Amino acid sequence: MIRKLKTSKKEDFLAYEGYFYYRNRPDSVDPAYWRYKFYKRKPNPCLGKVHEFLNGNIVVICEHNHPKDNTATEAIRIKNVLKENSTIVYRFLHELLKEQELTEKIIADLDAGEKRYETPITILRKRQLKNMVSEYEQYGSIEYLAAISANFRF
């Protein structure tokens, strides 16, 4: 169950599967560059990396460095959330494609060796992202998006 705990100008809090997420880059131009930390019940922070954006500009899936985490678990989480929020994810992909100038800058930075764009969506070249949206439009496959997202790991 996804539930928004608190929203303010400085931070957005979210609870998901026992983890708490908060935005720590509120001045970011685009939500794709937000970084998240999560805490379980104990204050044991880990830096997270975004998989998918849902509920507007809130992220609920986190790629983290926990030693007990594994690919299969992450893929299942992504697939389940995508099934519940496919329309929102689809809309986000289209909105991202509209950011032509920003996308071109990301591509130029990546080609120049820039490493700070670490989310699975933003490391894709614009052509790849367009193909992804095109295939989703053609097949309407939530599993396709889940598989793509699960394969982009760091």
Coordinates of N, CA and C in Angstrom, one line a residue, residues 93 97 120-136 148:
L93 N 6.5 8.9 -18.8 CA 7.4 8.7 -19.9 C 7.1 9.7 -21.0
L97 N 9.6 12.8 -22.4 CA 10.0 13.0 -23.8 C 9.8 14.4 -24.3
P120 N 17.5 4.8 -14.0 CA 17.4 4.0 -15.2 C 16.7 4.8 -16.4
I121 N 15.8 5.7 -16.1 CA 15.2 6.4 -17.2 C 16.2 7.4 -17.8
T122 N 16.9 8.2 -17.0 CA 17.7 9.2 -17.5 C 19.0 8.7 -18.2
I123 N 19.4 7.5 -17.9 CA 20.6 7.0 -18.6 C 20.3 6.5 -19.9
L124 N 19.0 6.4 -20.3 CA 18.6 6.0 -21.6 C 18.8 7.2 -22.6
R125 N 19.3 6.9 -23.8 CA 19.3 7.9 -24.8 C 17.9 8.2 -25.2
K126 N 17.6 9.4 -25.8 CA 16.3 9.7 -26.2 C 15.7 8.7 -27.2
R127 N 16.5 8.2 -28.1 CA 16.0 7.3 -29.1 C 15.5 6.0 -28.4
Q128 N 16.3 5.5 -27.4 CA 15.9 4.3 -26.7 C 14.6 4.5 -26.0
L129 N 14.5 5.7 -25.3 CA 13.3 6.0 -24.6 C 12.1 6.1 -25.5
K130 N 12.2 6.7 -26.7 CA 11.1 6.8 -27.6 C 10.7 5.4 -28.1
N131 N 11.7 4.5 -28.3 CA 11.4 3.1 -28.7 C 10.6 2.4 -27.6
M132 N 11.0 2.7 -26.4 CA 10.4 2.0 -25.2 C 8.9 2.5 -25.2
V133 N 8.6 3.8 -25.3 CA 7.3 4.3 -25.3 C 6.5 3.8 -26.5
S134 N 7.1 3.7 -27.6 CA 6.5 3.2 -28.8 C 6.1 1.7 -28.7
E135 N 6.9 0.9 -28.1 CA 6.6 -0.5 -27.9 C 5.5 -0.6 -26.9
Y136 N 5.5 0.3 -25.8 CA 4.5 0.2 -24.8 C 3.1 0.6 -25.5
I148 N 12.2 -3.9 -18.5 CA 13.2 -2.9 -18.9 C 13.7 -2.2 -17.6

